[in-house]
mmCIF file of C-alpha atoms and ligand atoms in Angstrom:
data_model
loop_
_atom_site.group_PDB
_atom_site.id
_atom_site.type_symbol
_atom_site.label_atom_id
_atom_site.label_comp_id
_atom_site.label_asym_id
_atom_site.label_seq_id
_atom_site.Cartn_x
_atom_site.Cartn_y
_atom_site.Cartn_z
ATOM 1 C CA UNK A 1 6.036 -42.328 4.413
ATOM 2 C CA UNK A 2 5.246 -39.527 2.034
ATOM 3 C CA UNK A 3 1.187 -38.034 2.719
ATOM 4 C CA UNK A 4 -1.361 -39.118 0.698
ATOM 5 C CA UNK A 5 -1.702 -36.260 -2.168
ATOM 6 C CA UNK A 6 -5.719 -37.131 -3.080
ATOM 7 C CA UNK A 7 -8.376 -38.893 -0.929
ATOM 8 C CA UNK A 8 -8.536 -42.481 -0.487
ATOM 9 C CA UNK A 9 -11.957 -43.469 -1.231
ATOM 10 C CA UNK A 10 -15.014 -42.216 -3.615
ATOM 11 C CA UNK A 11 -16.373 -38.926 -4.400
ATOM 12 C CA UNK A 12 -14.932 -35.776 -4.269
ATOM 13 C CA UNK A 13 -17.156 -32.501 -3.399
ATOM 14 C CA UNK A 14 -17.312 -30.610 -5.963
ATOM 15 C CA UNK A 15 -18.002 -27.521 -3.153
ATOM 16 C CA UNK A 16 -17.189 -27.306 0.038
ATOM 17 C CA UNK A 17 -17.779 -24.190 2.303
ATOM 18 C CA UNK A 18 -16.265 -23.713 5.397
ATOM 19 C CA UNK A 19 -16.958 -21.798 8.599
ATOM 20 C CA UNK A 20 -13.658 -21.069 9.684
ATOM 21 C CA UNK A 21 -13.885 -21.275 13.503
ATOM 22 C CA UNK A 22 -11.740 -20.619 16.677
ATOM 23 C CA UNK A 23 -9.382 -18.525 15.471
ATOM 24 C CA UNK A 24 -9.823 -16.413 19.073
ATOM 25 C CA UNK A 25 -9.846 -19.547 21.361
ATOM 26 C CA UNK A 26 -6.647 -20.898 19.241
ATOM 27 C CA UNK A 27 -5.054 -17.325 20.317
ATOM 28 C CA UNK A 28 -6.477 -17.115 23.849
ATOM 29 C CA UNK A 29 -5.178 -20.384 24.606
ATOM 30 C CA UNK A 30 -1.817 -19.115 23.555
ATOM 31 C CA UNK A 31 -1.917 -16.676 25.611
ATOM 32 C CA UNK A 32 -2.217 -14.333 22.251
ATOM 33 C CA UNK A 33 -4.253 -11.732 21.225
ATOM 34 C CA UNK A 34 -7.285 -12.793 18.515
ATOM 35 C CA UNK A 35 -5.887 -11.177 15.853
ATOM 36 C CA UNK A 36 -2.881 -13.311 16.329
ATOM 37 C CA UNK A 37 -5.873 -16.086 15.847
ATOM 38 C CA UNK A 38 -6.821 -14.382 12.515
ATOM 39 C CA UNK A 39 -3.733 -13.967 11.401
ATOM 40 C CA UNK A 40 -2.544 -17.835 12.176
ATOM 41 C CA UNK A 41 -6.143 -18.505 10.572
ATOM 42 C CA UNK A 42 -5.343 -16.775 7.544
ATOM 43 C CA UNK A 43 -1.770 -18.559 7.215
ATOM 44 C CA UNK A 44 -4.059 -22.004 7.307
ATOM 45 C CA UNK A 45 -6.491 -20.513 4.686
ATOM 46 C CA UNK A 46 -3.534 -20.140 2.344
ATOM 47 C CA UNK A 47 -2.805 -23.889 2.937
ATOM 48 C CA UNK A 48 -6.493 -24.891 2.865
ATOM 49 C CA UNK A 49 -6.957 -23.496 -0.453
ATOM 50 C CA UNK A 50 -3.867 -25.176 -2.025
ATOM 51 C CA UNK A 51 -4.826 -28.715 -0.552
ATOM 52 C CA UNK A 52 -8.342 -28.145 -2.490
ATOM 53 C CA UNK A 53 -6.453 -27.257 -5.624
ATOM 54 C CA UNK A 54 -4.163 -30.396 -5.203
ATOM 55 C CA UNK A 55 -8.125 -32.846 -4.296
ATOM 56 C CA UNK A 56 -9.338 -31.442 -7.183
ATOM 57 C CA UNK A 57 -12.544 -29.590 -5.331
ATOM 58 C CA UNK A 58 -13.804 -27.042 -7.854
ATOM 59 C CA UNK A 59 -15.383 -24.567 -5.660
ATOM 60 C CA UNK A 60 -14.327 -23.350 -2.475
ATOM 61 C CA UNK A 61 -16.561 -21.176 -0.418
ATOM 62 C CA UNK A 62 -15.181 -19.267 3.081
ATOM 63 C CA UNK A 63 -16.922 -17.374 5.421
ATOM 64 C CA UNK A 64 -14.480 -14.682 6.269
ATOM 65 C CA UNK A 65 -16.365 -11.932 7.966
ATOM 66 C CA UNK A 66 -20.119 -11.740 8.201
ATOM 67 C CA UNK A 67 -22.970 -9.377 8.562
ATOM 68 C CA UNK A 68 -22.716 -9.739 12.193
ATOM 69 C CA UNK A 69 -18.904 -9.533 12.753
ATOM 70 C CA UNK A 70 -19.497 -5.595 12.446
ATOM 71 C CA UNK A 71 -20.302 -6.126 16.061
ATOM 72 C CA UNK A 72 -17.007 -6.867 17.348
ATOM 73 C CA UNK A 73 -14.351 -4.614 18.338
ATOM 74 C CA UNK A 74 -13.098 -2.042 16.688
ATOM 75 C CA UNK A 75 -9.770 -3.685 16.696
ATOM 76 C CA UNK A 76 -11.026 -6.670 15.814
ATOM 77 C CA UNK A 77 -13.256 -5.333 12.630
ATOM 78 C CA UNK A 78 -10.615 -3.160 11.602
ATOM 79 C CA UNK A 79 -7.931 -6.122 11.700
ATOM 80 C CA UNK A 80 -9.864 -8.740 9.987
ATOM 81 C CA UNK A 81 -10.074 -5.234 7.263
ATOM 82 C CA UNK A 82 -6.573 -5.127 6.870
ATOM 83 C CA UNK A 83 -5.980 -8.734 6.581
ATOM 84 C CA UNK A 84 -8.588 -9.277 3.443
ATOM 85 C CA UNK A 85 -6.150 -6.554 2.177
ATOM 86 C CA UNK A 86 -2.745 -8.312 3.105
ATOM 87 C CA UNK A 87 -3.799 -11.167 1.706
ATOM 88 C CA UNK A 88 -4.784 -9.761 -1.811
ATOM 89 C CA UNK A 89 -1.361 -8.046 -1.740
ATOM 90 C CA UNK A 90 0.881 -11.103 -0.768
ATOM 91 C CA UNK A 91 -0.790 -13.915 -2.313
ATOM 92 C CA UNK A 92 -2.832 -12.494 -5.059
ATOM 93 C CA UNK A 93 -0.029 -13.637 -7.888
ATOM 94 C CA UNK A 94 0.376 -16.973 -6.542
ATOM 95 C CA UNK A 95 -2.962 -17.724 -6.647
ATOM 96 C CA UNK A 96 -3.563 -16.267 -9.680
ATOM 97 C CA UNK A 97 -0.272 -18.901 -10.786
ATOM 98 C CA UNK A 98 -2.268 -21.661 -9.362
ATOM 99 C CA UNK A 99 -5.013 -21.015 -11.300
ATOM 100 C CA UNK A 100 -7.814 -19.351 -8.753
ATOM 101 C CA UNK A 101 -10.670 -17.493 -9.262
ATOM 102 C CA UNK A 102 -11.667 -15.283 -6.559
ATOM 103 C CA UNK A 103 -15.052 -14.262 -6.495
ATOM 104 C CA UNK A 104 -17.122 -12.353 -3.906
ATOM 105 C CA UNK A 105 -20.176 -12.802 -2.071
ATOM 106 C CA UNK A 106 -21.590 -10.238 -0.042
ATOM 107 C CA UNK A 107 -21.748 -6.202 0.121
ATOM 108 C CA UNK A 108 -18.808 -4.292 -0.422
ATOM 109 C CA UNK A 109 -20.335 -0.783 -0.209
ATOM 110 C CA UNK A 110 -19.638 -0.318 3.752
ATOM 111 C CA UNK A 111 -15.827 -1.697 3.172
ATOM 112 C CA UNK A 112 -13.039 1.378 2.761
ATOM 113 C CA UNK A 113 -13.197 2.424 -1.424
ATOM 114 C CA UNK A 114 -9.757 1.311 -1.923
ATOM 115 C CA UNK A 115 -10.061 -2.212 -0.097
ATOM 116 C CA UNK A 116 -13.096 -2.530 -2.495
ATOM 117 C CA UNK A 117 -11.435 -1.211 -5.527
ATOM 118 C CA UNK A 118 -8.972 -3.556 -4.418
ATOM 119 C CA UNK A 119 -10.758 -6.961 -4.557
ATOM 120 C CA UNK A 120 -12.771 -5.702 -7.566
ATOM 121 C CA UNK A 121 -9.404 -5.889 -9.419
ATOM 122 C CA UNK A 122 -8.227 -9.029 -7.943
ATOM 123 C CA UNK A 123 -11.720 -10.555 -9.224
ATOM 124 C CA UNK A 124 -10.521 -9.238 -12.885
ATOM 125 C CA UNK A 125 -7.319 -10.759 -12.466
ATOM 126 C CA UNK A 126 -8.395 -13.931 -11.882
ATOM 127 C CA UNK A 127 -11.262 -13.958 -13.674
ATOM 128 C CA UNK A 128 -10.311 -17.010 -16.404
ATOM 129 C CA UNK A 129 -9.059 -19.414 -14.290
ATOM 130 C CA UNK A 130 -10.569 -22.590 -13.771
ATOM 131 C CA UNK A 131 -8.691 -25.076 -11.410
ATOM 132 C CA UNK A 132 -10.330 -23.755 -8.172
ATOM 133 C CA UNK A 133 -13.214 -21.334 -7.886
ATOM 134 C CA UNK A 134 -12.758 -19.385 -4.369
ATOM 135 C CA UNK A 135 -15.686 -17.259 -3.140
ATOM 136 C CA UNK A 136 -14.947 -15.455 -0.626
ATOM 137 C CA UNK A 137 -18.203 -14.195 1.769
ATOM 138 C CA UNK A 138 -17.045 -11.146 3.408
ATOM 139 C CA UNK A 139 -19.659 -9.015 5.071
ATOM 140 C CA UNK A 140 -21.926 -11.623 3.985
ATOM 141 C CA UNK A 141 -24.903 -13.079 5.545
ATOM 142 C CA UNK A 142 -27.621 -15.499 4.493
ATOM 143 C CA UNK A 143 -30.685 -14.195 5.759
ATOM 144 C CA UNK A 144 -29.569 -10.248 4.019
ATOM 145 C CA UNK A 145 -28.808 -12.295 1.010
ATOM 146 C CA UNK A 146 -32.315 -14.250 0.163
ATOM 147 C CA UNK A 147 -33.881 -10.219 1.312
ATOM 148 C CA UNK A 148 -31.928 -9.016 -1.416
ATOM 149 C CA UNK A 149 -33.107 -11.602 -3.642
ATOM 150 C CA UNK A 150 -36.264 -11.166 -2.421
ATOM 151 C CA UNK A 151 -35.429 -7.273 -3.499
ATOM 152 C CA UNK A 152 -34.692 -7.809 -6.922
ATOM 153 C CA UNK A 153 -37.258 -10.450 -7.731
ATOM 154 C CA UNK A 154 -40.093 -7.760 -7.289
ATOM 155 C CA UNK A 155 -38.235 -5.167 -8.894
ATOM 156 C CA UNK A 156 -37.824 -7.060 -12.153
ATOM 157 C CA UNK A 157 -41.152 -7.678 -11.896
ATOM 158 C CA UNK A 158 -41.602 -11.722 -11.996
ATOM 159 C CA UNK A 159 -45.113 -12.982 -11.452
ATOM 160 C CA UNK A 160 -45.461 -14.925 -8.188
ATOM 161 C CA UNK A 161 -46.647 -17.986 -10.505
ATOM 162 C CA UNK A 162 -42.745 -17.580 -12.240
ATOM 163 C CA UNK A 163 -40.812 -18.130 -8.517
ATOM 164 C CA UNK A 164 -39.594 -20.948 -8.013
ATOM 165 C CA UNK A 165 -36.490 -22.937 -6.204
ATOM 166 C CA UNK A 166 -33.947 -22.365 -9.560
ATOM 167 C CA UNK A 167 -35.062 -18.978 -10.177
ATOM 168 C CA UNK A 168 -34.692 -17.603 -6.715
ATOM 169 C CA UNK A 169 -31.035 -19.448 -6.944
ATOM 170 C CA UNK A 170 -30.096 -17.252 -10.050
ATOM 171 C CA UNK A 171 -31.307 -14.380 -7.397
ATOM 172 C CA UNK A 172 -28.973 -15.669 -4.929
ATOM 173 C CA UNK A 173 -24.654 -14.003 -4.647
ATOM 174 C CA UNK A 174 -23.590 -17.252 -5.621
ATOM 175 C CA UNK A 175 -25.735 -17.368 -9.110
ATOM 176 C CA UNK A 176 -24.248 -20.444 -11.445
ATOM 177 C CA UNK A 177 -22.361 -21.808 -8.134
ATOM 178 C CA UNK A 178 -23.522 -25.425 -7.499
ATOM 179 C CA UNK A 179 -24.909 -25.395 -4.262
ATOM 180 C CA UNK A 180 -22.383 -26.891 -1.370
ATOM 181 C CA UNK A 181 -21.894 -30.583 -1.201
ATOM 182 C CA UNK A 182 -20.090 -30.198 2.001
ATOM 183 C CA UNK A 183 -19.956 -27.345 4.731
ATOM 184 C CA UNK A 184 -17.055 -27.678 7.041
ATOM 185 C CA UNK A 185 -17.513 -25.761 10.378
ATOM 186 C CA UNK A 186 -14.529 -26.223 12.726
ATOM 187 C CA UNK A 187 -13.884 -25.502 16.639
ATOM 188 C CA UNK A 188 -17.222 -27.289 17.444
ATOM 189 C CA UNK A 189 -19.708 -25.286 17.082
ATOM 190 C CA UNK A 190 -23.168 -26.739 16.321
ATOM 191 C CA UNK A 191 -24.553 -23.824 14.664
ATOM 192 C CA UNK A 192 -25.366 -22.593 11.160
ATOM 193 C CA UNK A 193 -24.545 -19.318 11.538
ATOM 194 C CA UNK A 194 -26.195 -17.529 8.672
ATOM 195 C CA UNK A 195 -23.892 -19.457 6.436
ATOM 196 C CA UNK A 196 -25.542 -20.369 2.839
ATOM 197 C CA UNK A 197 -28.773 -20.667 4.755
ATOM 198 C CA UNK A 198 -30.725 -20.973 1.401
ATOM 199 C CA UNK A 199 -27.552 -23.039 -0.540
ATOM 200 C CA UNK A 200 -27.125 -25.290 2.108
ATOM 201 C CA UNK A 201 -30.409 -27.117 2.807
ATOM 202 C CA UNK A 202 -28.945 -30.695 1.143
ATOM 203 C CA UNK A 203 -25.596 -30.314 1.921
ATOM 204 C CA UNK A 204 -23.786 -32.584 4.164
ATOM 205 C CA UNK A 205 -22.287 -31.125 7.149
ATOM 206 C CA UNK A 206 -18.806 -32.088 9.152
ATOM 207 C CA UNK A 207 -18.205 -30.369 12.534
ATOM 208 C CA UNK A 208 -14.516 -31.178 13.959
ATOM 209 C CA UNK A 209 -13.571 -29.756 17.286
ATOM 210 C CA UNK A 210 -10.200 -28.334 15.561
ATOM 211 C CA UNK A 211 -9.750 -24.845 15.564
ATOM 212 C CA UNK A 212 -9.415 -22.924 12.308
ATOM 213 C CA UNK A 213 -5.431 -22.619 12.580
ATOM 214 C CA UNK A 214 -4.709 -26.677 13.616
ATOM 215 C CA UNK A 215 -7.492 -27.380 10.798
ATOM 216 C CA UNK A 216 -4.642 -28.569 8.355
ATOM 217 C CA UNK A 217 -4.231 -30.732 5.361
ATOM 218 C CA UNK A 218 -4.964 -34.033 6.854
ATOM 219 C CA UNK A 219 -7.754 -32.999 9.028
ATOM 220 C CA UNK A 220 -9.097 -31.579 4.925
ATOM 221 C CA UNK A 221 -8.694 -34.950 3.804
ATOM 222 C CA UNK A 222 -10.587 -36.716 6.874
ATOM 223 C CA UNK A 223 -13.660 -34.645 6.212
ATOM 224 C CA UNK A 224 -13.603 -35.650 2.398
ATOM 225 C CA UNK A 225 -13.086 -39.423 3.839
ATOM 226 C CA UNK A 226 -16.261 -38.853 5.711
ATOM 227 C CA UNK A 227 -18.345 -37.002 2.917
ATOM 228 C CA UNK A 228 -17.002 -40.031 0.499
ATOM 229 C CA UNK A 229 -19.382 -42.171 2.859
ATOM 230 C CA UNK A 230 -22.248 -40.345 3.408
ATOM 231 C CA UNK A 231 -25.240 -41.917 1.528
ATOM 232 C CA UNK A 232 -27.125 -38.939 0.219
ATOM 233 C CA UNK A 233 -30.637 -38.821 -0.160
ATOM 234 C CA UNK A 234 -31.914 -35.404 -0.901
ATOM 235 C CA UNK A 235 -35.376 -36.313 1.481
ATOM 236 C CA UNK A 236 -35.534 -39.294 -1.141
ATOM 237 C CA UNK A 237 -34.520 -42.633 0.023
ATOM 238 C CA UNK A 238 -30.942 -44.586 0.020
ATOM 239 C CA UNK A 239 -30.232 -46.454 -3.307
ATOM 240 C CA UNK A 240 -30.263 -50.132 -1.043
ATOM 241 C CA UNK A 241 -33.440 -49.349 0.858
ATOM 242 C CA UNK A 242 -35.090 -48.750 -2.771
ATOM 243 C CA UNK A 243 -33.583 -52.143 -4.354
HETATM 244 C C1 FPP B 301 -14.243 -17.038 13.435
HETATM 245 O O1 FPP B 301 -13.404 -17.253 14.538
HETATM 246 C C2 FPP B 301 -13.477 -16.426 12.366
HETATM 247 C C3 FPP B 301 -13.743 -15.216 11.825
HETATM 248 C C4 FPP B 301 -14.855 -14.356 12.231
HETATM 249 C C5 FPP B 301 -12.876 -14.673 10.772
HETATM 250 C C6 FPP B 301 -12.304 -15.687 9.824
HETATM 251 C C7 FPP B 301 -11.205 -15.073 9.107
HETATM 252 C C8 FPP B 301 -10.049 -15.686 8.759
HETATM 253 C C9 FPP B 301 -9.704 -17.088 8.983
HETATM 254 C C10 FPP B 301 -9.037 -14.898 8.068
HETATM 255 C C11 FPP B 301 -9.150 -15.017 6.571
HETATM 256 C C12 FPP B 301 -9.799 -13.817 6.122
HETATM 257 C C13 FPP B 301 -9.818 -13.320 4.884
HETATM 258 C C14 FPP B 301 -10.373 -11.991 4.730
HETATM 259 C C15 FPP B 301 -9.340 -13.978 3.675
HETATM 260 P P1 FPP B 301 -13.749 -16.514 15.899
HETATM 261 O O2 FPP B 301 -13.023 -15.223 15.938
HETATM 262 O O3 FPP B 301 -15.227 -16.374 16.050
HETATM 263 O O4 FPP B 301 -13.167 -17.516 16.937
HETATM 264 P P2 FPP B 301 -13.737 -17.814 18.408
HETATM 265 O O5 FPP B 301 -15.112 -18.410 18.215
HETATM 266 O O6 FPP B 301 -12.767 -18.792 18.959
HETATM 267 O O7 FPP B 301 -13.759 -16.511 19.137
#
């Protein structure tokens, strides 16, 4: 039987972030090293991001490498580096054909000039494309995002009586982004992370035990199944308990 090219039932998220977990434990348990992981977790990114195209999702948000990750191996750092870059060489065309705009959230300052002169062009590239909005959060972390904010709020000068929830959104990397419907974390994990701490306090969450690399096309379309279900209350109260 051919697979099901759209979700069965109800609403789509119109964004969905992911934490894109396991990579190392999918390599260890090979018997691989973890940039193997990366690299197979990369290869299911590239996959991910078509399936989201094909749902119709509208924005796509991955966290690829955060403020923290400068703590891991040299190795490590340097290969997740050089992968950010391999992928803007090798797919950058196609998913410019398939009509994605890559955006960034995050610094880029500490990344090497060229890799950030790099994704600065890729983000020109794509700029006008509509079908699939892809922001990718690389050296990006929640808490040194709503500082920033924080940052530039006082230095344009707004009165304390001006701050509120929207404004301090348009202060936020992902300005004009609809905050995440759904946040995806896979391999288990019960943690936030610094992920979209300030974006993410109504979205609906979906933890799989799947690592990153397994995390494919079907196991996509069971989390959608599952957000299609979720009765959504925003601290109000569910549409049959108010009837
Ligand atoms: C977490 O798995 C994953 C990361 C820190 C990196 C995610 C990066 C990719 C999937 C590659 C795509 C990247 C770009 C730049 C487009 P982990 O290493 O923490 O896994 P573990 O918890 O099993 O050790």
């Amino acid at each position: 039987m051919a697979k099901k090219n759209t979700v069965s039932r109800g609403r789509i998220p119109t964004h969905v972030a992911i934490i894109m977990d396991g990579n190392g434990r999918w390599a260890i348990s090979r018997g691989l090293p973890r940039l193997a992981g990366h690299r197979a977790g990369t290869e299911n990114l590239r996959r991910i991001i078509t399936a989201c195209t094909e749902f119709g999702v509208k924005y796509l948000t991955i966290y690829a490498f955060s403020t923290e990750n400068w703590g891991r191996p040299r190795e490590e750092v340097e290969g997740l580096m050089h992968i950010l870059e391999d992928v803007i060489d090798k797919e950058l065309a196609e998913l410019n054909k398939e009509g994605v705009q890559l955006r960034h959230i995050g610094h880029l300052e500490r990344l090497d000039p060229k890799l950030q002169e790099k994704v600065l062009e890729a983000i020109e590239l794509t700029k006008n494309n509509k079908r699939l909005i892809l922001n990718v959060a690389f050296n990006y972390g929640g808490r040194d995002e709503i500082v920033c904010a924080i940052q530039r709020i006082l230095k344009d000068g707004i009165l304390p009586e001006d701050v509120n929830a929207d404004l301090v959104s348009q202060y936020m990397f992902t300005a004009g982004v609809p905050d995440p419907d759904l946040i995806i974390r896979t391999s288990g994990e019960l943690r936030v992370s610094n992920f979209l701490i300030w974006q993410g306090a109504y979205s609906e969450w979906y933890v799989t035990s799947v690592y990153w690399p397994d995390f494919d096309k079907e196991e996509l379309q069971k989390a959608l199944d599952t957000f299609s279900q979720r009765d959504r209350r925003y601290g109000g109260l569910s549409r049959t308990i108010k009837d």
